[in-house]
Amino acid sequence: MTQNYDLPNFPLFNNLIQYATNTEQIAIDDSRIGRSFTYKELITAVIKLRHELLNGKSSLKEQRVLILCPSGFPYVVALLAVWAAGGIAVPLCTTHPLPEQIYTMQDSQSSLIVGHPLFGERISQLTSEITISVLIKDDSSFLNMLGGDDLLQQTQIMNDPVSFDAGNLIIYTSGTTGKPKGALSTHAITDARISVLVNAWYWTANDRIHHTLPLHHIHGIINALLCPLYIGATVEMFEKFDAAQVWGRWAANIDDNKQERPAMTVFMSVPTVYSKLIQHYKKQDVERQAQLTRSCKQFRLMVSGSASLPTTLRNQWRKISGGQVLLERYGMTEIGMALSQEYMISERVEGTVGFPLPGVQVRLISQETNQDVTEDRNEPGILQIKGCNIFKKYWEKPEATKKEFTEDGWFITGDVAQRLGCRGYYQIMGRKSVDIIKTGGEKVSALEVERELLSCDLGIQDVAVVGIPDPEWGQKVAAVVVMEDNKVSDV
Ligand code: AMP
């Protein structure tokens, strides 16, 4: 019979128990609470919250549970406890307007909110819209869950009642083409997504990641949170990104030559964040800039993804960080990560996203001929993906799910890509629906034009290239630009 304090027999929980039992390692360093939490404290809190969620039942049986907790220990405990109890976690974007959150709550048919008083007012608004149970946990409730060595001894890993193939997570797509859809994954899919990255990016227990990413998105959940926890590393969590705070934290262990804070080893973000970090850096005096540059030495890996990384940005970052070459990867809510540059710096070719990760099958299908052009060079095609990283379905949307797969089971990403050079590095050219502009019969990649504009010395800080309907050309290529301070554009 299942004991109250048992955990499911998945690699993630096996690993967490092992780190909790054999090490004093820090799992989460929560900057908001101002406290670090060991693996032992983390797993103890997870076991206790799981027990409370189950409330006498043996499993939540894939019941959907909304999570509205701040980034840090409360969020991590809530997520893992829902999984350990056999529920499906639906992390809400904490900054979304009320109607979006109501949509997520209703579409996912969630029956419980695990929330934090920081979002108390919002939770009241949500519960006035629909009948749903609420479990509010403040920081002291979480701090009260940490004790109990015997609890860990009593805990066993059990095969039942949560199946590895049960649903565990719904992440809502950004909804560029219609209403957001809830992409459902399972414990097995999540495990495949995590384990492949742990190996590809050489995660070890010695790593400490600076986590500022949103936790309702694949990047923040899988790449930056679960990979380090899976391997016994430390996640230092901040509620949100703030350029001055990030630089300040990095410089904390070189300022005045005092080792004030443990060194970071990994940082992951999106191109906009690197751009903001550069802007902040440029506003500092020369002495401070030198300090900030030195502070980047602590990192073994800096990753960029979720959008195209312009070459100028990549080069600027390399310069101001004293030589950090950003590793670019390509992924999506529905597929986790699919393509990644190699870990070896010389193989991180600019403007490309490397190769398929192990276990991920990738092919390019020409839009004109419908032929497989994967082995051709400089021949664009729609990127299609197969593998154990692919989501299970869109929640309650069988038609939409069917539409995204070919008859032989490939997921159609909607992104256009081509392969370059003799090794065939993959290059993302943009979304078929918006980034491929048809002008005078030619197909033009908006991302490529953006890259070129940013590479020229025109003083452009940021740019978005779009196709504008035109009777003569079909579409004309247009650019909306943000100029660097005080510069006037004659582009
Ligand atoms: P999301 O599901 O919100 O993570 O968005 C996924 C989309 O972001 C993909 O379909 C691509 O269009 C885009 N994307 C992700 N990574 C990259 C990248 N490295 N370069 C260009 N576009 C990317």
Short mmCIF file of C-alpha atoms and ligand atoms in Angstrom, two decimals:
data_model
loop_
_atom_site.label_atom_id
_atom_site.label_comp_id
_atom_site.label_asym_id
_atom_site.label_seq_id
_atom_site.Cartn_x
_atom_site.Cartn_y
_atom_site.Cartn_z
CA MET A 1 0.00 0.00 0.00
CA THR A 2 1.20 3.53 -0.81
CA GLN A 3 2.55 5.42 2.20
CA ASN A 4 1.58 9.04 2.68
CA TYR A 5 5.13 10.25 2.25
CA ASP A 6 6.18 8.30 -0.81
CA LEU A 7 7.46 9.81 -4.03
CA PRO A 8 7.03 8.58 -7.59
CA ASN A 9 9.75 6.49 -9.15
CA PHE A 10 11.03 9.04 -11.69
CA PRO A 11 14.68 9.99 -12.25
CA LEU A 12 13.99 13.56 -11.06
CA PHE A 13 12.69 12.45 -7.66
CA ASN A 14 15.28 9.69 -7.33
CA ASN A 15 17.99 12.28 -7.90
CA LEU A 16 16.49 14.80 -5.48
CA ILE A 17 16.27 12.16 -2.74
CA GLN A 18 19.84 11.12 -3.39
CA TYR A 19 21.18 14.71 -3.14
CA ALA A 20 19.05 15.31 -0.05
CA THR A 21 20.37 12.19 1.66
CA ASN A 22 24.02 12.35 0.70
CA THR A 23 24.84 16.05 0.51
CA GLU A 24 24.40 19.38 2.25
CA GLN A 25 24.18 20.96 -1.18
CA ILE A 26 22.12 24.12 -1.71
CA ALA A 27 19.27 23.58 -4.18
CA ILE A 28 17.65 27.02 -4.21
CA ASP A 29 19.09 30.37 -3.22
CA ASP A 30 16.01 32.58 -3.01
CA SER A 31 16.94 36.26 -3.34
CA ARG A 32 13.47 37.53 -2.37
CA ILE A 33 13.27 35.52 0.84
CA GLY A 34 16.99 36.08 1.39
CA ARG A 35 17.70 32.46 2.29
CA SER A 36 19.23 29.35 0.78
CA PHE A 37 17.49 25.98 0.85
CA THR A 38 19.32 22.64 0.79
CA TYR A 39 18.12 19.66 -1.22
CA LYS A 40 17.06 18.10 2.07
CA GLU A 41 14.88 21.12 2.87
CA LEU A 42 13.49 21.20 -0.65
CA ILE A 43 12.46 17.56 -0.76
CA THR A 44 11.07 17.68 2.78
CA ALA A 45 8.86 20.63 1.84
CA VAL A 46 7.79 18.86 -1.36
CA ILE A 47 6.80 15.73 0.58
CA LYS A 48 4.79 17.80 3.07
CA LEU A 49 2.99 19.88 0.46
CA ARG A 50 2.26 16.73 -1.56
CA HIS A 51 0.70 15.19 1.53
CA GLU A 52 -1.48 18.27 1.98
CA LEU A 53 -2.50 18.34 -1.69
CA LEU A 54 -3.47 14.68 -1.62
CA ASN A 55 -5.57 15.15 1.51
CA GLY A 56 -6.07 11.40 1.96
CA LYS A 57 -6.27 10.51 -1.74
CA SER A 58 -3.62 8.35 -3.37
CA SER A 59 -3.25 10.56 -6.46
CA LEU A 60 -4.56 13.80 -7.95
CA LYS A 61 -5.12 11.74 -11.12
CA GLU A 62 -3.91 14.46 -13.51
CA GLN A 63 -6.11 17.11 -11.96
CA ARG A 64 -4.91 20.55 -13.17
CA VAL A 65 -3.42 22.80 -10.52
CA LEU A 66 -2.67 26.47 -11.22
CA ILE A 67 0.50 27.79 -9.67
CA LEU A 68 0.64 31.49 -8.83
CA CYS A 69 3.78 31.78 -6.73
CA PRO A 70 6.80 34.09 -6.98
CA SER A 71 9.98 32.79 -8.55
CA GLY A 72 11.99 31.07 -5.84
CA PHE A 73 11.47 28.38 -3.22
CA PRO A 74 7.63 28.64 -3.09
CA TYR A 75 7.30 28.11 -6.84
CA VAL A 76 9.70 25.16 -6.92
CA VAL A 77 8.05 23.40 -3.98
CA ALA A 78 4.58 23.94 -5.49
CA LEU A 79 5.61 22.58 -8.90
CA LEU A 80 7.36 19.48 -7.56
CA ALA A 81 4.62 18.75 -5.01
CA VAL A 82 1.93 18.84 -7.71
CA TRP A 83 4.01 16.40 -9.78
CA ALA A 84 4.68 14.13 -6.81
CA ALA A 85 0.95 14.05 -6.12
CA GLY A 86 0.11 13.05 -9.70
CA GLY A 87 -1.34 16.41 -10.73
CA ILE A 88 -0.75 18.50 -13.84
CA ALA A 89 0.89 21.83 -13.02
CA VAL A 90 -0.32 24.91 -14.90
CA PRO A 91 2.08 27.75 -14.05
CA LEU A 92 0.38 31.12 -14.51
CA CYS A 93 2.28 34.09 -15.88
CA THR A 94 2.39 36.32 -12.81
CA THR A 95 2.34 39.52 -14.88
CA HIS A 96 -0.44 38.61 -17.31
CA PRO A 97 -3.60 40.72 -17.19
CA LEU A 98 -6.65 39.21 -15.47
CA PRO A 99 -8.49 38.14 -18.70
CA GLU A 100 -5.47 36.08 -19.85
CA GLN A 101 -5.23 34.38 -16.48
CA ILE A 102 -8.96 33.67 -16.48
CA TYR A 103 -8.61 32.17 -19.95
CA THR A 104 -5.79 29.88 -18.75
CA MET A 105 -7.76 28.88 -15.66
CA GLN A 106 -10.88 28.04 -17.67
CA ASP A 107 -9.20 26.46 -20.67
CA SER A 108 -7.11 24.13 -18.50
CA GLN A 109 -10.20 23.26 -16.39
CA SER A 110 -8.12 23.69 -13.28
CA SER A 111 -9.68 22.78 -9.96
CA LEU A 112 -7.13 24.23 -7.54
CA ILE A 113 -4.85 27.25 -7.24
CA VAL A 114 -1.68 26.96 -5.19
CA GLY A 115 -0.93 30.60 -4.55
CA HIS A 116 1.20 33.02 -2.56
CA PRO A 117 -0.14 36.11 -0.72
CA LEU A 118 2.00 38.32 -3.00
CA PHE A 119 -0.70 37.63 -5.58
CA GLY A 120 -3.54 37.61 -3.04
CA GLU A 121 -5.56 40.35 -4.73
CA ARG A 122 -5.28 38.67 -8.11
CA ILE A 123 -6.27 35.31 -6.63
CA SER A 124 -9.42 36.95 -5.17
CA GLN A 125 -10.26 38.36 -8.60
CA LEU A 126 -9.77 34.94 -10.19
CA THR A 127 -11.92 33.16 -7.63
CA SER A 128 -14.72 35.68 -8.05
CA GLU A 129 -14.92 34.61 -11.72
CA ILE A 130 -15.14 30.86 -11.23
CA THR A 131 -15.50 28.37 -8.41
CA ILE A 132 -12.09 26.90 -7.69
CA SER A 133 -10.32 25.69 -4.53
CA VAL A 134 -7.43 27.76 -3.28
CA LEU A 135 -4.44 26.83 -1.17
CA ILE A 136 -2.54 29.94 -0.10
CA LYS A 137 0.94 29.46 1.32
CA ASP A 138 2.98 32.37 2.57
CA ASP A 139 6.74 32.38 3.15
CA SER A 140 6.41 31.28 6.78
CA SER A 141 4.24 28.32 5.75
CA PHE A 142 7.05 27.24 3.43
CA LEU A 143 9.68 27.85 6.12
CA ASN A 144 7.63 25.68 8.48
CA MET A 145 7.81 22.77 6.06
CA LEU A 146 11.59 22.35 6.22
CA GLY A 147 12.19 20.22 9.29
CA GLY A 148 11.96 16.49 9.89
CA ASP A 149 14.88 14.15 9.25
CA ASP A 150 12.69 11.12 9.93
CA LEU A 151 10.37 12.17 7.15
CA LEU A 152 13.16 11.61 4.66
CA GLN A 153 13.90 8.22 6.20
CA GLN A 154 10.25 7.22 5.98
CA THR A 155 10.05 8.27 2.34
CA GLN A 156 10.13 5.60 -0.28
CA ILE A 157 10.22 5.74 -4.02
CA MET A 158 7.13 3.96 -5.38
CA ASN A 159 6.06 2.94 -8.88
CA ASP A 160 2.41 3.64 -8.15
CA PRO A 161 0.21 5.56 -8.31
CA VAL A 162 1.79 8.13 -10.68
CA SER A 163 2.66 6.80 -14.11
CA PHE A 164 5.71 8.12 -15.97
CA ASP A 165 3.39 8.62 -18.95
CA ALA A 166 0.88 10.69 -17.00
CA GLY A 167 0.49 14.39 -17.86
CA ASN A 168 2.50 16.72 -15.63
CA LEU A 169 2.68 20.19 -17.18
CA ILE A 170 0.62 22.50 -19.37
CA ILE A 171 2.45 25.50 -20.79
CA TYR A 172 0.43 27.98 -22.81
CA THR A 173 1.80 28.96 -26.22
CA SER A 174 2.31 32.65 -26.89
CA GLY A 175 -0.73 32.65 -29.20
CA THR A 176 0.68 34.63 -32.13
CA THR A 177 -1.89 33.01 -34.40
CA GLY A 178 -5.06 32.96 -32.31
CA LYS A 179 -5.85 32.08 -28.73
CA PRO A 180 -3.07 30.49 -26.66
CA LYS A 181 -3.16 26.71 -26.59
CA GLY A 182 -2.14 24.61 -23.61
CA ALA A 183 0.72 22.30 -24.63
CA LEU A 184 0.57 19.20 -22.42
CA SER A 185 3.68 17.20 -21.61
CA THR A 186 4.15 14.09 -19.47
CA HIS A 187 6.72 13.13 -16.86
CA ALA A 188 8.49 11.04 -19.52
CA ILE A 189 8.61 13.92 -22.01
CA THR A 190 9.87 16.30 -19.33
CA ASP A 191 12.54 13.80 -18.34
CA ALA A 192 13.70 13.47 -21.95
CA ARG A 193 13.86 17.26 -22.33
CA ILE A 194 15.89 17.69 -19.15
CA SER A 195 18.30 14.78 -19.47
CA VAL A 196 19.36 15.66 -23.02
CA LEU A 197 20.32 19.22 -21.98
CA VAL A 198 22.09 18.10 -18.81
CA ASN A 199 24.45 16.07 -21.00
CA ALA A 200 24.74 18.44 -23.95
CA TRP A 201 25.63 21.46 -21.81
CA TYR A 202 27.77 19.55 -19.29
CA TRP A 203 25.77 20.41 -16.17
CA THR A 204 27.39 19.30 -12.91
CA ALA A 205 26.61 19.67 -9.21
CA ASN A 206 29.27 22.41 -9.08
CA ASP A 207 27.15 24.72 -11.21
CA ARG A 208 25.25 27.72 -9.92
CA ILE A 209 22.81 29.32 -12.36
CA HIS A 210 21.59 32.89 -12.18
CA HIS A 211 17.85 32.46 -12.80
CA THR A 212 15.83 35.50 -13.89
CA LEU A 213 13.57 33.87 -16.48
CA PRO A 214 9.77 33.71 -16.28
CA LEU A 215 8.47 30.44 -14.86
CA HIS A 216 5.48 29.92 -17.15
CA HIS A 217 7.77 29.29 -20.11
CA ILE A 218 9.80 26.26 -21.22
CA HIS A 219 13.10 28.19 -21.06
CA GLY A 220 12.66 29.19 -17.42
CA ILE A 221 11.19 25.86 -16.26
CA ILE A 222 13.14 23.17 -18.11
CA ASN A 223 16.45 24.72 -19.20
CA ALA A 224 17.19 26.98 -16.27
CA LEU A 225 15.43 25.36 -13.30
CA LEU A 226 14.95 21.63 -13.74
CA CYS A 227 18.28 20.88 -15.47
CA PRO A 228 20.28 22.16 -12.50
CA LEU A 229 18.01 20.46 -9.94
CA TYR A 230 18.23 17.18 -11.86
CA ILE A 231 22.01 17.17 -11.49
CA GLY A 232 22.28 18.55 -7.94
CA ALA A 233 23.43 22.07 -8.85
CA THR A 234 22.29 25.37 -7.26
CA VAL A 235 19.67 27.71 -8.68
CA GLU A 236 19.93 31.30 -7.50
CA MET A 237 16.51 32.76 -8.21
CA PHE A 238 15.43 36.35 -8.75
CA GLU A 239 11.84 37.47 -9.19
CA LYS A 240 12.50 39.27 -12.42
CA PHE A 241 15.24 40.60 -14.65
CA ASP A 242 16.83 43.91 -13.74
CA ALA A 243 20.03 44.88 -15.56
CA ALA A 244 21.59 46.81 -12.67
CA GLN A 245 20.80 44.00 -10.23
CA VAL A 246 22.26 41.34 -12.53
CA TRP A 247 25.53 43.21 -13.06
CA GLY A 248 25.65 44.04 -9.35
CA ARG A 249 25.31 40.37 -8.45
CA TRP A 250 28.00 39.28 -10.88
CA ALA A 251 30.36 41.95 -9.63
CA ALA A 252 29.59 41.11 -5.98
CA ASN A 253 32.42 38.66 -5.72
CA ILE A 254 34.99 40.92 -7.32
CA ASP A 255 33.96 44.30 -5.84
CA ASP A 256 36.67 45.38 -3.41
CA ASN A 257 38.24 41.98 -3.99
CA LYS A 258 35.82 40.51 -1.45
CA GLN A 259 34.28 37.13 -2.19
CA GLU A 260 30.87 38.36 -1.04
CA ARG A 261 28.76 35.86 -2.92
CA PRO A 262 29.43 32.42 -4.41
CA ALA A 263 30.50 32.50 -8.03
CA MET A 264 27.91 31.91 -10.74
CA THR A 265 28.74 29.48 -13.54
CA VAL A 266 25.75 29.56 -15.91
CA PHE A 267 23.48 32.26 -17.30
CA MET A 268 20.67 31.80 -19.81
CA SER A 269 18.49 34.39 -21.39
CA VAL A 270 16.95 35.91 -24.50
CA PRO A 271 18.67 38.38 -26.87
CA THR A 272 16.70 41.36 -25.48
CA VAL A 273 18.15 40.73 -22.03
CA TYR A 274 21.72 40.65 -23.36
CA SER A 275 20.94 43.90 -25.18
CA LYS A 276 19.70 45.50 -21.93
CA LEU A 277 22.81 44.31 -20.09
CA ILE A 278 24.97 45.92 -22.78
CA GLN A 279 23.04 49.21 -22.54
CA HIS A 280 23.57 49.28 -18.78
CA TYR A 281 27.25 48.45 -19.17
CA LYS A 282 27.76 51.31 -21.63
CA LYS A 283 26.43 53.81 -19.08
CA GLN A 284 29.18 52.94 -16.57
CA ASP A 285 32.53 54.69 -16.26
CA VAL A 286 35.65 52.98 -17.57
CA GLU A 287 36.74 51.62 -14.20
CA ARG A 288 33.35 50.06 -13.50
CA GLN A 289 33.19 48.65 -17.02
CA ALA A 290 36.51 46.91 -16.42
CA GLN A 291 35.11 45.41 -13.21
CA LEU A 292 31.98 44.21 -14.96
CA THR A 293 34.01 42.66 -17.74
CA ARG A 294 36.10 40.83 -15.14
CA SER A 295 32.95 39.59 -13.44
CA CYS A 296 31.95 37.61 -16.55
CA LYS A 297 34.98 35.36 -16.06
CA GLN A 298 33.06 33.38 -13.43
CA PHE A 299 30.80 31.88 -16.11
CA ARG A 300 31.54 28.65 -17.93
CA LEU A 301 28.40 28.92 -20.07
CA MET A 302 26.13 31.68 -21.30
CA VAL A 303 23.17 30.70 -23.46
CA SER A 304 20.88 32.69 -25.74
CA GLY A 305 17.63 31.48 -27.23
CA SER A 306 13.90 31.90 -27.82
CA ALA A 307 14.62 34.47 -30.55
CA SER A 308 17.23 35.16 -33.18
CA LEU A 309 20.52 36.55 -31.83
CA PRO A 310 21.78 39.38 -34.07
CA THR A 311 25.49 39.10 -34.92
CA THR A 312 26.24 42.60 -33.60
CA LEU A 313 24.75 41.69 -30.26
CA ARG A 314 26.73 38.46 -30.17
CA ASN A 315 29.95 40.35 -30.98
CA GLN A 316 29.27 43.17 -28.54
CA TRP A 317 28.60 40.67 -25.80
CA ARG A 318 31.79 38.80 -26.60
CA LYS A 319 33.72 42.06 -26.30
CA ILE A 320 32.28 43.43 -23.09
CA SER A 321 32.21 40.04 -21.35
CA GLY A 322 35.89 39.48 -22.04
CA GLY A 323 35.35 36.65 -24.51
CA GLN A 324 32.08 34.88 -23.69
CA VAL A 325 30.66 33.38 -26.90
CA LEU A 326 26.92 32.90 -26.40
CA LEU A 327 25.70 29.36 -27.08
CA GLU A 328 22.56 29.57 -29.21
CA ARG A 329 19.80 27.04 -29.13
CA TYR A 330 16.40 26.67 -30.78
CA GLY A 331 13.31 25.38 -29.05
CA MET A 332 9.61 25.81 -28.64
CA THR A 333 6.91 25.28 -26.04
CA GLU A 334 5.70 22.19 -27.91
CA ILE A 335 9.09 20.54 -28.38
CA GLY A 336 11.41 21.69 -25.62
CA MET A 337 14.87 22.18 -27.09
CA ALA A 338 15.55 20.68 -30.53
CA LEU A 339 18.70 22.30 -31.93
CA SER A 340 21.74 23.51 -30.08
CA GLN A 341 25.15 24.80 -30.95
CA GLU A 342 27.87 22.51 -29.70
CA TYR A 343 29.54 23.10 -26.37
CA MET A 344 32.91 23.54 -28.07
CA ILE A 345 33.27 27.30 -28.62
CA SER A 346 34.84 27.01 -32.08
CA GLU A 347 31.69 25.21 -33.25
CA ARG A 348 29.36 28.04 -32.17
CA VAL A 349 28.92 29.49 -35.64
CA GLU A 350 27.26 32.92 -35.71
CA GLY A 351 23.72 33.13 -37.06
CA THR A 352 23.19 29.38 -36.63
CA VAL A 353 21.69 27.16 -33.97
CA GLY A 354 23.91 24.13 -34.46
CA PHE A 355 22.55 20.63 -34.78
CA PRO A 356 19.74 18.39 -33.50
CA LEU A 357 20.18 17.38 -29.88
CA PRO A 358 20.59 13.62 -29.27
CA GLY A 359 17.30 11.78 -29.69
CA VAL A 360 15.72 14.63 -31.68
CA GLN A 361 14.98 13.96 -35.34
CA VAL A 362 14.85 17.00 -37.59
CA ARG A 363 13.92 17.41 -41.24
CA LEU A 364 13.33 20.32 -43.63
CA ILE A 365 10.42 20.12 -46.05
CA SER A 366 10.39 22.49 -49.03
CA GLN A 367 7.29 24.65 -49.21
CA GLU A 368 7.42 24.60 -53.02
CA THR A 369 8.03 20.95 -53.79
CA ASN A 370 7.02 19.32 -50.52
CA GLN A 371 10.28 17.36 -50.83
CA ASP A 372 12.65 16.61 -47.98
CA VAL A 373 15.56 19.07 -48.46
CA THR A 374 17.37 18.30 -45.22
CA GLU A 375 20.52 17.09 -46.97
CA ASP A 376 20.68 20.08 -49.35
CA ARG A 377 22.60 23.26 -48.49
CA ASN A 378 21.10 26.78 -48.55
CA GLU A 379 17.70 25.26 -49.36
CA PRO A 380 14.99 26.57 -47.01
CA GLY A 381 12.30 24.27 -45.73
CA ILE A 382 9.78 24.03 -42.94
CA LEU A 383 11.38 22.57 -39.85
CA GLN A 384 9.69 19.38 -38.71
CA ILE A 385 10.60 17.49 -35.54
CA LYS A 386 10.14 13.99 -34.12
CA GLY A 387 11.33 12.54 -30.83
CA CYS A 388 10.51 11.86 -27.21
CA ASN A 389 10.79 15.61 -26.52
CA ILE A 390 7.56 16.42 -28.40
CA PHE A 391 4.48 17.43 -26.38
CA LYS A 392 1.55 15.04 -26.08
CA LYS A 393 -1.30 17.27 -27.25
CA TYR A 394 -2.94 20.66 -26.94
CA TRP A 395 -5.25 20.48 -23.97
CA GLU A 396 -8.81 19.69 -25.13
CA LYS A 397 -7.99 20.71 -28.73
CA PRO A 398 -7.78 17.51 -30.79
CA GLU A 399 -8.28 19.31 -34.11
CA ALA A 400 -5.54 21.88 -33.42
CA THR A 401 -3.22 19.05 -32.32
CA LYS A 402 -3.89 17.05 -35.47
CA LYS A 403 -3.21 20.09 -37.66
CA GLU A 404 0.30 20.48 -36.27
CA PHE A 405 1.42 16.94 -37.16
CA THR A 406 2.09 15.31 -40.52
CA GLU A 407 0.44 11.97 -41.27
CA ASP A 408 3.71 10.20 -40.49
CA GLY A 409 3.95 11.81 -37.06
CA TRP A 410 6.32 14.78 -37.52
CA PHE A 411 5.55 17.96 -35.60
CA ILE A 412 5.36 20.97 -37.95
CA THR A 413 7.09 23.82 -36.14
CA GLY A 414 6.01 26.57 -38.56
CA ASP A 415 9.60 27.86 -38.60
CA VAL A 416 11.62 28.01 -41.80
CA ALA A 417 15.26 26.92 -41.64
CA GLN A 418 18.16 26.12 -43.93
CA ARG A 419 21.51 24.39 -43.55
CA LEU A 420 24.81 26.15 -44.10
CA GLY A 421 28.41 25.14 -44.73
CA CYS A 422 29.85 21.68 -45.23
CA ARG A 423 28.78 20.55 -41.76
CA GLY A 424 25.24 21.77 -42.42
CA TYR A 425 24.69 24.06 -39.43
CA TYR A 426 21.00 24.84 -39.04
CA GLN A 427 19.94 28.45 -39.44
CA ILE A 428 16.49 29.67 -38.40
CA MET A 429 15.01 32.04 -40.98
CA GLY A 430 11.83 32.88 -39.12
CA ARG A 431 8.18 31.93 -38.73
CA LYS A 432 6.55 30.88 -41.99
CA SER A 433 3.47 32.95 -41.11
CA VAL A 434 5.15 36.31 -40.40
CA ASP A 435 8.90 36.30 -41.01
CA ILE A 436 9.04 35.05 -44.58
CA ILE A 437 8.24 38.04 -46.78
CA LYS A 438 7.27 37.42 -50.40
CA THR A 439 8.51 40.38 -52.42
CA GLY A 440 8.61 40.43 -56.24
CA GLY A 441 8.33 36.65 -56.22
CA GLU A 442 11.39 36.24 -53.96
CA LYS A 443 11.24 34.94 -50.43
CA VAL A 444 13.08 37.15 -47.98
CA SER A 445 13.81 36.19 -44.40
CA ALA A 446 12.88 39.05 -42.05
CA LEU A 447 15.40 37.73 -39.54
CA GLU A 448 18.20 37.88 -42.10
CA VAL A 449 17.38 41.51 -42.99
CA GLU A 450 17.26 42.34 -39.28
CA ARG A 451 20.68 40.73 -38.78
CA GLU A 452 22.13 42.72 -41.70
CA LEU A 453 20.66 46.05 -40.58
CA LEU A 454 22.06 45.58 -37.10
CA SER A 455 25.48 44.64 -38.50
CA CYS A 456 25.80 47.86 -40.57
CA ASP A 457 27.12 50.90 -38.83
CA LEU A 458 23.82 52.78 -38.93
CA GLY A 459 23.37 53.38 -35.22
CA ILE A 460 20.39 51.05 -35.02
CA GLN A 461 19.79 49.69 -31.55
CA ASP A 462 16.84 47.45 -32.32
CA VAL A 463 14.82 46.59 -35.40
CA ALA A 464 11.74 44.69 -36.51
CA VAL A 465 11.40 43.84 -40.20
CA VAL A 466 7.90 43.27 -41.58
CA GLY A 467 6.19 42.74 -44.93
CA ILE A 468 3.79 45.51 -45.96
CA PRO A 469 1.14 44.70 -48.61
CA ASP A 470 2.02 46.34 -51.94
CA PRO A 471 0.15 46.14 -55.27
CA GLU A 472 3.35 45.98 -57.32
CA TRP A 473 5.65 43.81 -55.18
CA GLY A 474 3.08 41.74 -53.36
CA GLN A 475 4.85 42.71 -50.16
CA LYS A 476 7.47 45.36 -49.53
CA VAL A 477 10.17 44.89 -46.93
CA ALA A 478 9.85 47.52 -44.19
CA ALA A 479 11.82 48.08 -41.01
CA VAL A 480 10.76 49.70 -37.77
CA VAL A 481 13.91 50.82 -35.98
CA VAL A 482 14.96 52.06 -32.57
CA MET A 483 18.00 54.29 -32.98
CA GLU A 484 20.81 54.52 -30.47
CA ASP A 485 20.65 57.62 -28.24
CA ASN A 486 20.50 60.92 -30.14
CA LYS A 487 21.00 59.39 -33.55
CA VAL A 488 18.67 60.19 -36.44
CA SER A 489 17.87 57.57 -39.02
CA ASP A 490 18.10 58.02 -42.75
CA VAL A 491 17.73 54.28 -43.35
P1 AMP B 1 8.11 29.71 -27.61
O1 AMP B 1 7.19 28.57 -27.86
O2 AMP B 1 7.47 30.89 -26.94
O3 AMP B 1 9.38 29.28 -26.89
O4 AMP B 1 8.56 30.29 -29.02
C1 AMP B 1 9.16 29.43 -29.94
C2 AMP B 1 9.56 30.18 -31.16
O5 AMP B 1 10.64 31.07 -30.88
C3 AMP B 1 10.08 29.28 -32.25
O6 AMP B 1 9.03 28.69 -33.00
C4 AMP B 1 10.93 30.23 -33.08
O7 AMP B 1 10.14 30.97 -33.98
C5 AMP B 1 11.49 31.17 -32.02
N1 AMP B 1 12.86 30.78 -31.62
C6 AMP B 1 13.24 30.01 -30.59
N2 AMP B 1 14.58 29.92 -30.53
C7 AMP B 1 15.07 30.63 -31.58
C8 AMP B 1 16.38 30.92 -32.09
N3 AMP B 1 17.47 30.47 -31.49
N4 AMP B 1 16.48 31.68 -33.21
C9 AMP B 1 15.38 32.17 -33.83
N5 AMP B 1 14.12 31.94 -33.39
C10 AMP B 1 13.96 31.18 -32.29
#
